[in-house]
Amino acid sequence: VSNGVDLLMGYSRHDKYCSYFQKTFSNYSEKLIAVPFGYSDRFKNYIDFRSRLTKCIAMGSVNPMEMKDYDVVNYREVANFFPSEKWMHKFRRDLVINVDSFGTNLDSMLPVFPQYKDFRYNIVEKFNEYKMFVSCESIYNFPPAKYFEGLACGSVLICSDHECNKDLQLLDGVNCIMYIQNNLNDFRDKLTYYVENHELLPDIQLEGLKLAVNSFSHKQIANNLIKETEYMFTSR
């Protein structure tokens, strides 16, 4: 504010969906440009969908709220803001704890505490190996990069029904599969249904891939950002 900043950019509409942002950056309500992560050129769809495993792969970091090896103020500040939360990625943590309850329908590449992240596998290969994938929006409620990367690799996204996902034109049963946010039982029910009715997946996969290619390449995101910022400044 003191430096005269008029607008902020973020991964999503944090002024609508993130309570931490709403408190900390209250001066920037309605002054935020949502810029989704998108995907880079290395994320490609190269394995025929019919030959992939008819199950779901879970991937992503599983960060606790207090990461002792990251001595920076913002992690401590956020942990203090969410005193009842132990995990930044609490749904992913639930998947780690309950992975055995999914039987053969779910494979997990999620790190197990005290490990936070796992870079030992080729993420593009994993997306192409599975028909479905899942991650989560974290307590900040924004779509992570993996959503766009997985779609671009031709895997079907299973995400929550949070509005931050719907803002991206993600539609349940059309170009993705949605479950009630943070509801492990609903996620399990949806996954079981689509494993048992996997003939429904190819149409969803095709629409999800189309959405990614048309809207979420880095080039397309940059073009949209240019248009949006031009409009915001010329209309003031």
mmCIF file of C-alpha atoms in Angstrom:
data_model
loop_
_atom_site.group_PDB
_atom_site.id
_atom_site.type_symbol
_atom_site.label_atom_id
_atom_site.label_comp_id
_atom_site.label_asym_id
_atom_site.label_seq_id
_atom_site.Cartn_x
_atom_site.Cartn_y
_atom_site.Cartn_z
ATOM 1 C CA VAL A 1 0.000 0.000 0.000
ATOM 2 C CA SER A 2 2.754 2.438 0.939
ATOM 3 C CA ASN A 3 4.466 1.785 -2.400
ATOM 4 C CA GLY A 4 1.316 2.616 -4.362
ATOM 5 C CA VAL A 5 0.567 -0.905 -5.593
ATOM 6 C CA ASP A 6 -2.849 -0.842 -7.258
ATOM 7 C CA LEU A 7 -3.371 -4.516 -8.128
ATOM 8 C CA LEU A 8 -2.135 -7.931 -7.049
ATOM 9 C CA MET A 9 -1.823 -11.199 -8.917
ATOM 10 C CA GLY A 10 -2.561 -14.557 -7.340
ATOM 11 C CA TYR A 11 -3.186 -18.172 -8.268
ATOM 12 C CA SER A 12 -6.937 -17.741 -7.800
ATOM 13 C CA ARG A 13 -9.483 -15.264 -6.385
ATOM 14 C CA HIS A 14 -7.839 -15.252 -2.958
ATOM 15 C CA ASP A 15 -9.933 -12.218 -2.006
ATOM 16 C CA LYS A 16 -13.012 -14.449 -2.339
ATOM 17 C CA TYR A 17 -11.734 -17.836 -1.213
ATOM 18 C CA CYS A 18 -8.813 -17.444 1.220
ATOM 19 C CA SER A 19 -9.493 -16.211 4.748
ATOM 20 C CA TYR A 20 -5.778 -15.537 5.325
ATOM 21 C CA PHE A 21 -5.632 -13.268 2.275
ATOM 22 C CA GLN A 22 -8.862 -11.521 3.240
ATOM 23 C CA LYS A 23 -7.414 -10.546 6.611
ATOM 24 C CA THR A 24 -3.839 -9.803 5.611
ATOM 25 C CA PHE A 25 -4.534 -8.024 2.306
ATOM 26 C CA SER A 26 -7.936 -6.521 3.020
ATOM 27 C CA ASN A 27 -7.063 -3.381 1.023
ATOM 28 C CA TYR A 28 -6.974 -5.488 -2.140
ATOM 29 C CA SER A 29 -10.467 -6.927 -2.146
ATOM 30 C CA GLU A 30 -11.714 -6.790 -5.743
ATOM 31 C CA LYS A 31 -8.204 -5.691 -6.809
ATOM 32 C CA LEU A 32 -6.742 -9.094 -7.532
ATOM 33 C CA ILE A 33 -6.011 -10.688 -10.899
ATOM 34 C CA ALA A 34 -6.363 -14.480 -10.836
ATOM 35 C CA VAL A 35 -3.589 -16.113 -12.882
ATOM 36 C CA PRO A 36 -3.776 -19.927 -12.917
ATOM 37 C CA PHE A 37 -0.548 -21.924 -13.003
ATOM 38 C CA GLY A 38 -1.100 -23.590 -16.365
ATOM 39 C CA TYR A 39 1.301 -26.164 -17.780
ATOM 40 C CA SER A 40 4.616 -26.135 -19.634
ATOM 41 C CA ASP A 41 5.412 -27.872 -22.916
ATOM 42 C CA ARG A 42 6.866 -30.998 -21.295
ATOM 43 C CA PHE A 43 3.404 -32.099 -20.131
ATOM 44 C CA LYS A 44 2.110 -34.098 -23.078
ATOM 45 C CA ASN A 45 -0.553 -36.706 -23.735
ATOM 46 C CA TYR A 46 1.324 -39.581 -25.374
ATOM 47 C CA ILE A 47 -0.191 -42.819 -23.994
ATOM 48 C CA ASP A 48 -3.483 -44.019 -25.489
ATOM 49 C CA PHE A 49 -6.176 -43.570 -22.853
ATOM 50 C CA ARG A 50 -7.579 -47.076 -23.330
ATOM 51 C CA SER A 51 -4.265 -48.694 -22.393
ATOM 52 C CA ARG A 52 -3.866 -46.773 -19.117
ATOM 53 C CA LEU A 53 -4.498 -48.137 -15.635
ATOM 54 C CA THR A 54 -8.169 -47.841 -14.668
ATOM 55 C CA LYS A 55 -7.408 -46.304 -11.302
ATOM 56 C CA CYS A 56 -6.395 -42.995 -9.750
ATOM 57 C CA ILE A 57 -2.939 -41.680 -8.882
ATOM 58 C CA ALA A 58 -2.492 -39.204 -6.002
ATOM 59 C CA MET A 59 0.422 -36.779 -6.311
ATOM 60 C CA GLY A 60 1.703 -33.565 -4.780
ATOM 61 C CA SER A 61 3.399 -32.196 -1.686
ATOM 62 C CA VAL A 62 1.925 -32.800 1.757
ATOM 63 C CA ASN A 63 3.077 -29.800 3.775
ATOM 64 C CA PRO A 64 2.502 -29.502 7.511
ATOM 65 C CA MET A 65 1.606 -26.053 8.788
ATOM 66 C CA GLU A 66 4.903 -25.767 10.662
ATOM 67 C CA MET A 67 7.829 -26.685 8.434
ATOM 68 C CA LYS A 68 10.853 -26.547 10.700
ATOM 69 C CA ASP A 69 13.372 -26.498 7.853
ATOM 70 C CA TYR A 70 11.787 -23.381 6.286
ATOM 71 C CA ASP A 71 12.721 -20.532 8.635
ATOM 72 C CA VAL A 72 10.731 -17.785 6.925
ATOM 73 C CA VAL A 73 8.178 -15.510 8.503
ATOM 74 C CA ASN A 74 5.222 -16.281 6.232
ATOM 75 C CA TYR A 75 5.052 -19.945 7.257
ATOM 76 C CA ARG A 76 4.952 -19.043 10.949
ATOM 77 C CA GLU A 77 2.403 -16.309 10.266
ATOM 78 C CA VAL A 78 0.068 -18.624 8.384
ATOM 79 C CA ALA A 79 0.433 -21.373 11.006
ATOM 80 C CA ASN A 80 -0.606 -18.862 13.669
ATOM 81 C CA PHE A 81 -3.585 -17.790 11.551
ATOM 82 C CA PHE A 82 -4.856 -21.386 11.288
ATOM 83 C CA PRO A 83 -4.174 -22.646 14.844
ATOM 84 C CA SER A 84 -6.498 -25.655 14.534
ATOM 85 C CA GLU A 85 -4.959 -26.890 11.269
ATOM 86 C CA LYS A 86 -1.942 -29.201 11.267
ATOM 87 C CA TRP A 87 -1.650 -29.633 7.498
ATOM 88 C CA MET A 88 -1.552 -27.146 4.643
ATOM 89 C CA HIS A 89 -2.647 -30.002 2.362
ATOM 90 C CA LYS A 90 -5.071 -31.691 4.739
ATOM 91 C CA PHE A 91 -6.987 -33.667 2.092
ATOM 92 C CA ARG A 92 -3.758 -35.095 0.703
ATOM 93 C CA ARG A 93 -2.787 -36.012 4.261
ATOM 94 C CA ASP A 94 -6.134 -37.806 4.660
ATOM 95 C CA LEU A 95 -5.351 -39.774 1.503
ATOM 96 C CA VAL A 96 -1.938 -40.762 2.889
ATOM 97 C CA ILE A 97 -3.458 -42.012 6.131
ATOM 98 C CA ASN A 98 -6.357 -43.847 4.472
ATOM 99 C CA VAL A 99 -4.775 -45.081 1.242
ATOM 100 C CA ASP A 100 -5.311 -48.745 2.161
ATOM 101 C CA SER A 101 -9.074 -48.200 2.399
ATOM 102 C CA PHE A 102 -9.262 -47.626 -1.369
ATOM 103 C CA GLY A 103 -8.071 -51.089 -2.279
ATOM 104 C CA THR A 104 -6.730 -51.209 -5.827
ATOM 105 C CA ASN A 105 -8.566 -48.074 -6.978
ATOM 106 C CA LEU A 106 -5.958 -45.590 -5.696
ATOM 107 C CA ASP A 107 -2.171 -45.512 -5.914
ATOM 108 C CA SER A 108 -0.325 -42.850 -3.934
ATOM 109 C CA MET A 109 2.912 -41.024 -4.716
ATOM 110 C CA LEU A 110 2.211 -38.630 -1.843
ATOM 111 C CA PRO A 111 5.124 -38.257 0.593
ATOM 112 C CA VAL A 112 4.740 -39.699 4.067
ATOM 113 C CA PHE A 113 5.713 -37.480 6.998
ATOM 114 C CA PRO A 114 8.397 -36.445 7.924
ATOM 115 C CA GLN A 115 8.922 -36.179 4.162
ATOM 116 C CA TYR A 116 7.053 -33.193 2.642
ATOM 117 C CA LYS A 117 7.863 -33.572 -1.049
ATOM 118 C CA ASP A 118 8.935 -36.320 -3.414
ATOM 119 C CA PHE A 119 10.736 -35.587 -6.688
ATOM 120 C CA ARG A 120 12.006 -39.103 -7.291
ATOM 121 C CA TYR A 121 9.529 -39.989 -10.050
ATOM 122 C CA ASN A 122 8.738 -38.653 -13.514
ATOM 123 C CA ILE A 123 5.442 -36.818 -13.114
ATOM 124 C CA VAL A 124 4.672 -36.741 -16.853
ATOM 125 C CA GLU A 125 5.059 -40.516 -17.063
ATOM 126 C CA LYS A 126 2.799 -40.998 -14.038
ATOM 127 C CA PHE A 127 0.018 -38.840 -15.489
ATOM 128 C CA ASN A 128 0.196 -40.845 -18.725
ATOM 129 C CA GLU A 129 0.136 -44.142 -16.852
ATOM 130 C CA TYR A 130 -3.226 -43.536 -15.115
ATOM 131 C CA LYS A 131 -6.718 -42.707 -16.333
ATOM 132 C CA MET A 132 -7.434 -40.502 -13.289
ATOM 133 C CA PHE A 133 -5.495 -38.340 -10.848
ATOM 134 C CA VAL A 134 -6.168 -36.365 -7.662
ATOM 135 C CA SER A 135 -4.452 -33.629 -5.676
ATOM 136 C CA CYS A 136 -6.156 -30.798 -3.716
ATOM 137 C CA GLU A 137 -6.533 -27.018 -3.378
ATOM 138 C CA SER A 138 -4.866 -26.757 0.072
ATOM 139 C CA ILE A 139 -6.266 -24.572 2.850
ATOM 140 C CA TYR A 140 -5.701 -21.550 0.593
ATOM 141 C CA ASN A 141 -8.285 -22.763 -1.919
ATOM 142 C CA PHE A 142 -6.496 -22.399 -5.233
ATOM 143 C CA PRO A 143 -6.089 -24.934 -8.067
ATOM 144 C CA PRO A 144 -2.526 -26.315 -7.945
ATOM 145 C CA ALA A 145 -0.296 -26.626 -10.983
ATOM 146 C CA LYS A 146 -0.894 -30.377 -11.117
ATOM 147 C CA TYR A 147 -4.523 -29.853 -12.145
ATOM 148 C CA PHE A 148 -3.444 -28.280 -15.435
ATOM 149 C CA GLU A 149 -0.428 -30.542 -15.927
ATOM 150 C CA GLY A 150 -2.482 -33.692 -15.468
ATOM 151 C CA LEU A 151 -5.232 -32.516 -17.816
ATOM 152 C CA ALA A 152 -2.616 -31.693 -20.455
ATOM 153 C CA CYS A 153 -1.267 -35.245 -20.125
ATOM 154 C CA GLY A 154 -4.728 -36.632 -20.866
ATOM 155 C CA SER A 155 -5.580 -37.884 -17.385
ATOM 156 C CA VAL A 156 -9.020 -37.234 -15.886
ATOM 157 C CA LEU A 157 -8.917 -34.746 -13.013
ATOM 158 C CA ILE A 158 -10.738 -35.620 -9.799
ATOM 159 C CA CYS A 159 -11.032 -32.370 -7.843
ATOM 160 C CA SER A 160 -13.271 -30.855 -5.186
ATOM 161 C CA ASP A 161 -16.445 -28.927 -5.925
ATOM 162 C CA HIS A 162 -14.939 -25.679 -4.582
ATOM 163 C CA GLU A 163 -15.778 -22.526 -6.535
ATOM 164 C CA CYS A 164 -12.108 -21.875 -7.329
ATOM 165 C CA ASN A 165 -12.275 -24.895 -9.632
ATOM 166 C CA LYS A 166 -15.619 -23.993 -11.141
ATOM 167 C CA ASP A 167 -14.204 -20.556 -11.998
ATOM 168 C CA LEU A 168 -11.971 -22.369 -14.493
ATOM 169 C CA GLN A 169 -14.950 -23.884 -16.331
ATOM 170 C CA LEU A 170 -14.322 -27.253 -14.746
ATOM 171 C CA LEU A 171 -17.642 -29.128 -14.832
ATOM 172 C CA ASP A 172 -18.431 -32.311 -12.941
ATOM 173 C CA GLY A 173 -19.023 -35.247 -15.263
ATOM 174 C CA VAL A 174 -18.164 -33.148 -18.321
ATOM 175 C CA ASN A 175 -14.431 -32.379 -18.221
ATOM 176 C CA CYS A 176 -13.560 -33.561 -14.702
ATOM 177 C CA ILE A 177 -14.953 -35.476 -11.722
ATOM 178 C CA MET A 178 -15.868 -33.535 -8.576
ATOM 179 C CA TYR A 179 -16.322 -34.577 -4.957
ATOM 180 C CA ILE A 180 -17.445 -32.605 -1.900
ATOM 181 C CA GLN A 181 -14.391 -30.713 -0.659
ATOM 182 C CA ASN A 182 -12.441 -32.508 2.099
ATOM 183 C CA ASN A 183 -15.033 -35.312 2.154
ATOM 184 C CA LEU A 184 -13.053 -38.526 1.899
ATOM 185 C CA ASN A 185 -16.155 -40.715 1.725
ATOM 186 C CA ASP A 186 -17.614 -38.773 -1.193
ATOM 187 C CA PHE A 187 -14.278 -38.942 -2.996
ATOM 188 C CA ARG A 188 -14.190 -42.703 -2.425
ATOM 189 C CA ASP A 189 -17.740 -43.080 -3.751
ATOM 190 C CA LYS A 190 -16.979 -41.045 -6.890
ATOM 191 C CA LEU A 191 -13.763 -42.950 -7.564
ATOM 192 C CA THR A 192 -15.467 -46.316 -7.112
ATOM 193 C CA TYR A 193 -18.301 -45.301 -9.431
ATOM 194 C CA TYR A 194 -15.988 -44.270 -12.261
ATOM 195 C CA VAL A 195 -13.760 -47.313 -11.896
ATOM 196 C CA GLU A 196 -16.847 -49.523 -12.186
ATOM 197 C CA ASN A 197 -18.243 -47.375 -15.044
ATOM 198 C CA HIS A 198 -14.967 -46.625 -16.779
ATOM 199 C CA GLU A 199 -16.681 -46.476 -20.163
ATOM 200 C CA LEU A 200 -17.740 -42.938 -19.133
ATOM 201 C CA LEU A 201 -14.156 -41.748 -18.762
ATOM 202 C CA PRO A 202 -13.023 -41.303 -22.401
ATOM 203 C CA ASP A 203 -15.526 -38.511 -23.097
ATOM 204 C CA ILE A 204 -14.541 -36.716 -19.868
ATOM 205 C CA GLN A 205 -10.874 -37.156 -20.728
ATOM 206 C CA LEU A 206 -11.348 -35.652 -24.178
ATOM 207 C CA GLU A 207 -13.152 -32.585 -22.821
ATOM 208 C CA GLY A 208 -10.587 -32.100 -20.053
ATOM 209 C CA LEU A 209 -7.722 -32.275 -22.532
ATOM 210 C CA LYS A 210 -9.492 -29.815 -24.798
ATOM 211 C CA LEU A 211 -9.974 -27.379 -21.904
ATOM 212 C CA ALA A 212 -6.302 -27.585 -20.960
ATOM 213 C CA VAL A 213 -5.020 -27.051 -24.506
ATOM 214 C CA ASN A 214 -7.404 -24.165 -25.249
ATOM 215 C CA SER A 215 -7.093 -22.320 -21.940
ATOM 216 C CA PHE A 216 -4.142 -23.306 -19.782
ATOM 217 C CA SER A 217 -0.949 -23.431 -21.811
ATOM 218 C CA HIS A 218 1.525 -20.831 -20.558
ATOM 219 C CA LYS A 219 1.180 -18.936 -23.833
ATOM 220 C CA GLN A 220 -2.613 -18.786 -23.541
ATOM 221 C CA ILE A 221 -2.444 -17.695 -19.919
ATOM 222 C CA ALA A 222 0.008 -14.932 -20.858
ATOM 223 C CA ASN A 223 -2.279 -13.730 -23.661
ATOM 224 C CA ASN A 224 -5.260 -13.673 -21.302
ATOM 225 C CA LEU A 225 -3.226 -11.761 -18.714
ATOM 226 C CA ILE A 226 -2.296 -9.102 -21.257
ATOM 227 C CA LYS A 227 -5.929 -8.623 -22.210
ATOM 228 C CA GLU A 228 -7.121 -8.512 -18.602
ATOM 229 C CA THR A 229 -4.538 -6.009 -17.402
ATOM 230 C CA GLU A 230 -5.135 -3.775 -20.422
ATOM 231 C CA TYR A 231 -8.840 -3.770 -19.679
ATOM 232 C CA MET A 232 -8.379 -3.088 -15.977
ATOM 233 C CA PHE A 233 -6.089 -0.108 -16.543
ATOM 234 C CA THR A 234 -7.973 1.425 -19.463
ATOM 235 C CA SER A 235 -11.348 1.143 -17.700
ATOM 236 C CA ARG A 236 -10.234 2.931 -14.518
#
